[in-house]
Tab-separated table of C-alpha atoms in Angstrom:
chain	number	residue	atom	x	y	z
A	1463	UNK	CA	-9.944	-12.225	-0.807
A	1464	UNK	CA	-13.291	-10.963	-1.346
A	1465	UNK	CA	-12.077	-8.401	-4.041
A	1466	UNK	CA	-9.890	-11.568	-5.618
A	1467	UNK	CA	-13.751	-13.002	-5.981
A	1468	UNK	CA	-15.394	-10.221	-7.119
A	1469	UNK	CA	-12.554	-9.655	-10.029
A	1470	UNK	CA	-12.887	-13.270	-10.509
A	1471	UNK	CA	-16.996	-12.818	-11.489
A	1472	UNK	CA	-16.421	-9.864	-13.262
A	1473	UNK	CA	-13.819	-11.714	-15.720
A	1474	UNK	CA	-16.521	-14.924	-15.975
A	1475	UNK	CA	-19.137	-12.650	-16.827
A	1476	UNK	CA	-17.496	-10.899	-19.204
A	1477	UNK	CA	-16.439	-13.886	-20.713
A	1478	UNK	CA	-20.269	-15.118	-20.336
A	1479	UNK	CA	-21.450	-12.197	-22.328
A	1480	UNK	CA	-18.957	-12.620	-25.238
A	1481	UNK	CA	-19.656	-16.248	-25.667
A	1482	UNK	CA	-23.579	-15.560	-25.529
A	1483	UNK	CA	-22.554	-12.479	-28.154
A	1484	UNK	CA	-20.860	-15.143	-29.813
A	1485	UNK	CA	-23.901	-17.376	-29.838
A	1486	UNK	CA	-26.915	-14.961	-30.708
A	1487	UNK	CA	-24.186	-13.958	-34.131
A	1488	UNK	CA	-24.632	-17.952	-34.624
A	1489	UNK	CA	-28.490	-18.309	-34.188
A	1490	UNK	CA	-29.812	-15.029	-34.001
A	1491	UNK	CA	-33.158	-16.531	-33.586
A	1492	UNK	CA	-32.708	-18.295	-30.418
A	1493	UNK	CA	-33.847	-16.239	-27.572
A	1494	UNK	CA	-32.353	-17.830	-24.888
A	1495	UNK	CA	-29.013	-16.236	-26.285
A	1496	UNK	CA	-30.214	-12.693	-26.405
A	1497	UNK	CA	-31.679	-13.660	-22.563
A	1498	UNK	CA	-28.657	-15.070	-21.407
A	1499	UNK	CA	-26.550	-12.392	-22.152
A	1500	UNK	CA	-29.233	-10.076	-20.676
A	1501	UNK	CA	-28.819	-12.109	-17.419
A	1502	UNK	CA	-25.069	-11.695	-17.648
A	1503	UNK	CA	-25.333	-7.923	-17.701
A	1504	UNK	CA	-27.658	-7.873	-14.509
A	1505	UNK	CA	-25.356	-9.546	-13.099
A	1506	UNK	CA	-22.289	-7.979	-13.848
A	1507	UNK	CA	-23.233	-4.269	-13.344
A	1508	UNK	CA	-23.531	-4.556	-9.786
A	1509	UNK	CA	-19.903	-5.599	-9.925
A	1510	UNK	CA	-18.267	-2.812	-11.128
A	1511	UNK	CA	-18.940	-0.384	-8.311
A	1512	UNK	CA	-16.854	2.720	-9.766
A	1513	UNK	CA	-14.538	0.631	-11.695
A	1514	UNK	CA	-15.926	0.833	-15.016
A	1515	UNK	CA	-16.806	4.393	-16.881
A	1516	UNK	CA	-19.314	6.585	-15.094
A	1517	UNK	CA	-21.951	5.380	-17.823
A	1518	UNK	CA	-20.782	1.530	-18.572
A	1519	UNK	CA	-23.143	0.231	-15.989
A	1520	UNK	CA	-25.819	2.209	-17.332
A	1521	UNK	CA	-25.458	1.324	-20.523
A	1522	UNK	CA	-25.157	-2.222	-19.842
A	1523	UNK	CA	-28.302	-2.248	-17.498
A	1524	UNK	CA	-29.761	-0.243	-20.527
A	1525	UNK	CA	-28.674	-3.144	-23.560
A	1526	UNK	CA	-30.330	-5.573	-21.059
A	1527	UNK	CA	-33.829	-3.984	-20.612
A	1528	UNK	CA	-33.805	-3.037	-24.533
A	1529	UNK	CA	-33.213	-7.089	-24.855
A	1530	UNK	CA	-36.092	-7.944	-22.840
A	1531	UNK	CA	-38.358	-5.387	-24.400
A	1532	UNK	CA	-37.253	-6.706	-27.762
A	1533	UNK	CA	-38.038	-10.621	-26.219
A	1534	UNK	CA	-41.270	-9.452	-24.691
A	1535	UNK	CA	-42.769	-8.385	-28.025
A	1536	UNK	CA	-41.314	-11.282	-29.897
A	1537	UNK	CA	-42.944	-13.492	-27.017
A	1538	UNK	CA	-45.618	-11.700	-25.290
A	1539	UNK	CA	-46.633	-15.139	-23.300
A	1540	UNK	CA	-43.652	-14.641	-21.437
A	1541	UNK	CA	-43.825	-12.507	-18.651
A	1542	UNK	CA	-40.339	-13.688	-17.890
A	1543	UNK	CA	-39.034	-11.147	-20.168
A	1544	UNK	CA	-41.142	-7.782	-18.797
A	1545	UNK	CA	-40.399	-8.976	-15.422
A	1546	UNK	CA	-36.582	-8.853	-16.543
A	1547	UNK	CA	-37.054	-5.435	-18.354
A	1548	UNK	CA	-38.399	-3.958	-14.889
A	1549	UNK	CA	-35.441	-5.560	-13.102
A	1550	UNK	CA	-33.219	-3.898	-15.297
A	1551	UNK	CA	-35.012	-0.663	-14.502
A	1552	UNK	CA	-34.444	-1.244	-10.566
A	1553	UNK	CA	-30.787	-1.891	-10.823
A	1554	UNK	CA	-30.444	1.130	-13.217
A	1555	UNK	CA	-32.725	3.291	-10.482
A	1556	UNK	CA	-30.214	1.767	-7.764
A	1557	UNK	CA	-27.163	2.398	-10.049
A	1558	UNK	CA	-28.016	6.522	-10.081
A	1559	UNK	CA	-28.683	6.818	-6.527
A	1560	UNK	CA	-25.417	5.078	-5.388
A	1561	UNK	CA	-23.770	7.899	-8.365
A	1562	UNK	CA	-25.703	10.612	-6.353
A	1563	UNK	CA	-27.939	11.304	-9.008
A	1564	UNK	CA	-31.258	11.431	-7.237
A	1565	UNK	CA	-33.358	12.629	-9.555
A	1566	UNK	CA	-32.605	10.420	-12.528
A	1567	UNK	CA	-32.989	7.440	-9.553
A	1568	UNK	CA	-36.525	8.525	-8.557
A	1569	UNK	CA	-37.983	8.706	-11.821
A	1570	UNK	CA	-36.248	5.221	-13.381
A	1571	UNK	CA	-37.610	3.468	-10.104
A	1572	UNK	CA	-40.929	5.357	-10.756
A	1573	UNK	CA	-41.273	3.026	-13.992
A	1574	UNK	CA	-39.990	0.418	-12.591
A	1575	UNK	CA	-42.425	0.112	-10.018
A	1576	UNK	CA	-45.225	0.793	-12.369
A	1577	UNK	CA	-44.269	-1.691	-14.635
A	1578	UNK	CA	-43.856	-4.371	-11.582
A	1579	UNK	CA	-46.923	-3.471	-10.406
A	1580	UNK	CA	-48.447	-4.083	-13.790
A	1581	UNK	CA	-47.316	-7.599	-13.582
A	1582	UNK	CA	-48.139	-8.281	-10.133
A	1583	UNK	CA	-51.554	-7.670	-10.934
A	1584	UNK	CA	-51.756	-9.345	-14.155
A	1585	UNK	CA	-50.415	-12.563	-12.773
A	1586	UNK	CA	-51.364	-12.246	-9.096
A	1587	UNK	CA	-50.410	-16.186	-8.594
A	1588	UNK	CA	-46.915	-16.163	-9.913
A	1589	UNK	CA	-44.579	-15.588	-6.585
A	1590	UNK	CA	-41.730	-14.741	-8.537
A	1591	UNK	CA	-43.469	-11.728	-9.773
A	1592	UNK	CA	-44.757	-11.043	-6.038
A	1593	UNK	CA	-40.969	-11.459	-4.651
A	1594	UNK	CA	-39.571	-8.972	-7.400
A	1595	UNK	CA	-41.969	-7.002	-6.795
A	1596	UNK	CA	-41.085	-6.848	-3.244
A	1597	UNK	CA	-37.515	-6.114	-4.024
A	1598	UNK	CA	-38.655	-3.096	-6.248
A	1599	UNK	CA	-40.694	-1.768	-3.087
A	1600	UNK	CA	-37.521	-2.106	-1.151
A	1601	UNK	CA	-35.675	-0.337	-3.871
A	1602	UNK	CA	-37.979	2.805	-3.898
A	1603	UNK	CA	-37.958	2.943	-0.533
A	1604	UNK	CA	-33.948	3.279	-0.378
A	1605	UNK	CA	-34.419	5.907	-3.022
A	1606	UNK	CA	-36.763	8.430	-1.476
A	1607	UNK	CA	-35.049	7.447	1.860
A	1608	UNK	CA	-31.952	8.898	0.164
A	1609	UNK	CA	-33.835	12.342	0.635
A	1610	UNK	CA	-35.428	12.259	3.480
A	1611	UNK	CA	-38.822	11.325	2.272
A	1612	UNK	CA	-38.988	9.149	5.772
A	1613	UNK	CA	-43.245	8.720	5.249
A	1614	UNK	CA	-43.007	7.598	1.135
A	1615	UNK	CA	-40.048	5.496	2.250
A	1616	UNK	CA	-41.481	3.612	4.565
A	1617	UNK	CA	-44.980	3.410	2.747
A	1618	UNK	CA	-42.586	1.601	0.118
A	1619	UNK	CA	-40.727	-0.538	2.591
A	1620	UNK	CA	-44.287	-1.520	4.212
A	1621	UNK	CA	-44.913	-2.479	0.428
A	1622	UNK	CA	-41.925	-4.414	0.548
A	1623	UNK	CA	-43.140	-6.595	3.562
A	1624	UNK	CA	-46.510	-7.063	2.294
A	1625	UNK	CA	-45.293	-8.623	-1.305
A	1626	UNK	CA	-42.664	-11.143	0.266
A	1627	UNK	CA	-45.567	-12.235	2.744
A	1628	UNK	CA	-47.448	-13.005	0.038
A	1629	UNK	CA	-44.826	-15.225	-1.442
A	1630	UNK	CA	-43.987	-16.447	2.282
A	1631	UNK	CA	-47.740	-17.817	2.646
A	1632	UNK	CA	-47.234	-19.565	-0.193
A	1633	UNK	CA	-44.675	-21.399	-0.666
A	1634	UNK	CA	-43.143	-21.468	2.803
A	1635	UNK	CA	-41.498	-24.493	1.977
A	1636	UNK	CA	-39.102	-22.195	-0.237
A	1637	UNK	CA	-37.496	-20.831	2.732
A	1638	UNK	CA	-34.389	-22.465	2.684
């Protein structure tokens, strides 16, 4: 059953992403066309999990952070769109290690992290930059845990804890 679901959001994200391609052919000055199909991709890629061509995830993850870039400079009050270009970079840092390509996955999470970092301490009040920040802690720590780097990894993981206590403190009443 659970592979009947995951087909079942691959095919409705696929189908996302053409009607958002669709969309941004329609009003190509809209950016919540060119964001929505970014958000599609994100979403998709972890789906695939070897069922797609070696590179189709990276690519994807790839089209999605060049999106966000391209929003970003378009809208620079928007942090929404550099916090989604670093995201992209996790998932595309998490992508290589799970291909066994550590190398490539240590230095894509190294920018990731910079660039989250960047954020967190541009906009030190906004909790969704604290929490993805968090999760791109976490995700460098599963990378250099990958090999063996038991001290960095749990520096990162430590990291980890830190940001989502941040967010915890508050807005506890988002613990649901």
């Amino acid at each position: 059953i659970a592979q009947q679901e995951r087909a079942a959001a691959r095919r409705e994200l696929s189908r996302a992403i053409t009607a958002f391609d669709a969309l941004r052919q329609e009003f190509p000055s809209h950016p919540g066309y060119r964001e929505g199909r970014a958000i599609a991709q994100l979403n998709l890629v972890p789906l695939l999990d070897g069922e797609a061509e070696p590179d189709e995830g990276a690519r994807m993850l790839d089209e999605a952070r060049t999106a966000y870039e391209a929003l970003a400079v378009q809208y620079p009050d928007r942090w929404q769109y550099r916090q989604g270009a670093a995201t992209a970079l996790t998932q595309k840092a998490l992508l290589r290690l799970r291909e066994g390509r550590q190398a490539l996955a240590e230095e894509t999470m190294a920018e990731a992290l910079r660039r989250q970092q960047r954020l967190a301490q541009t906009l030190p009040d906004q909790m969704e930059i604290q929490s993805e920040l968090g999760r791109a802690e976490q995700a460098a720590g599963e990378v250099l845990a990958a090999r063996e780097d038991w001290e960095d990894a749990a520096r990162h993981f430590q990291a980890a804890i830190d940001a989502q206590r941040i967010v915890v403190a508050e807005q506890p009443d988002q613990l649901a």
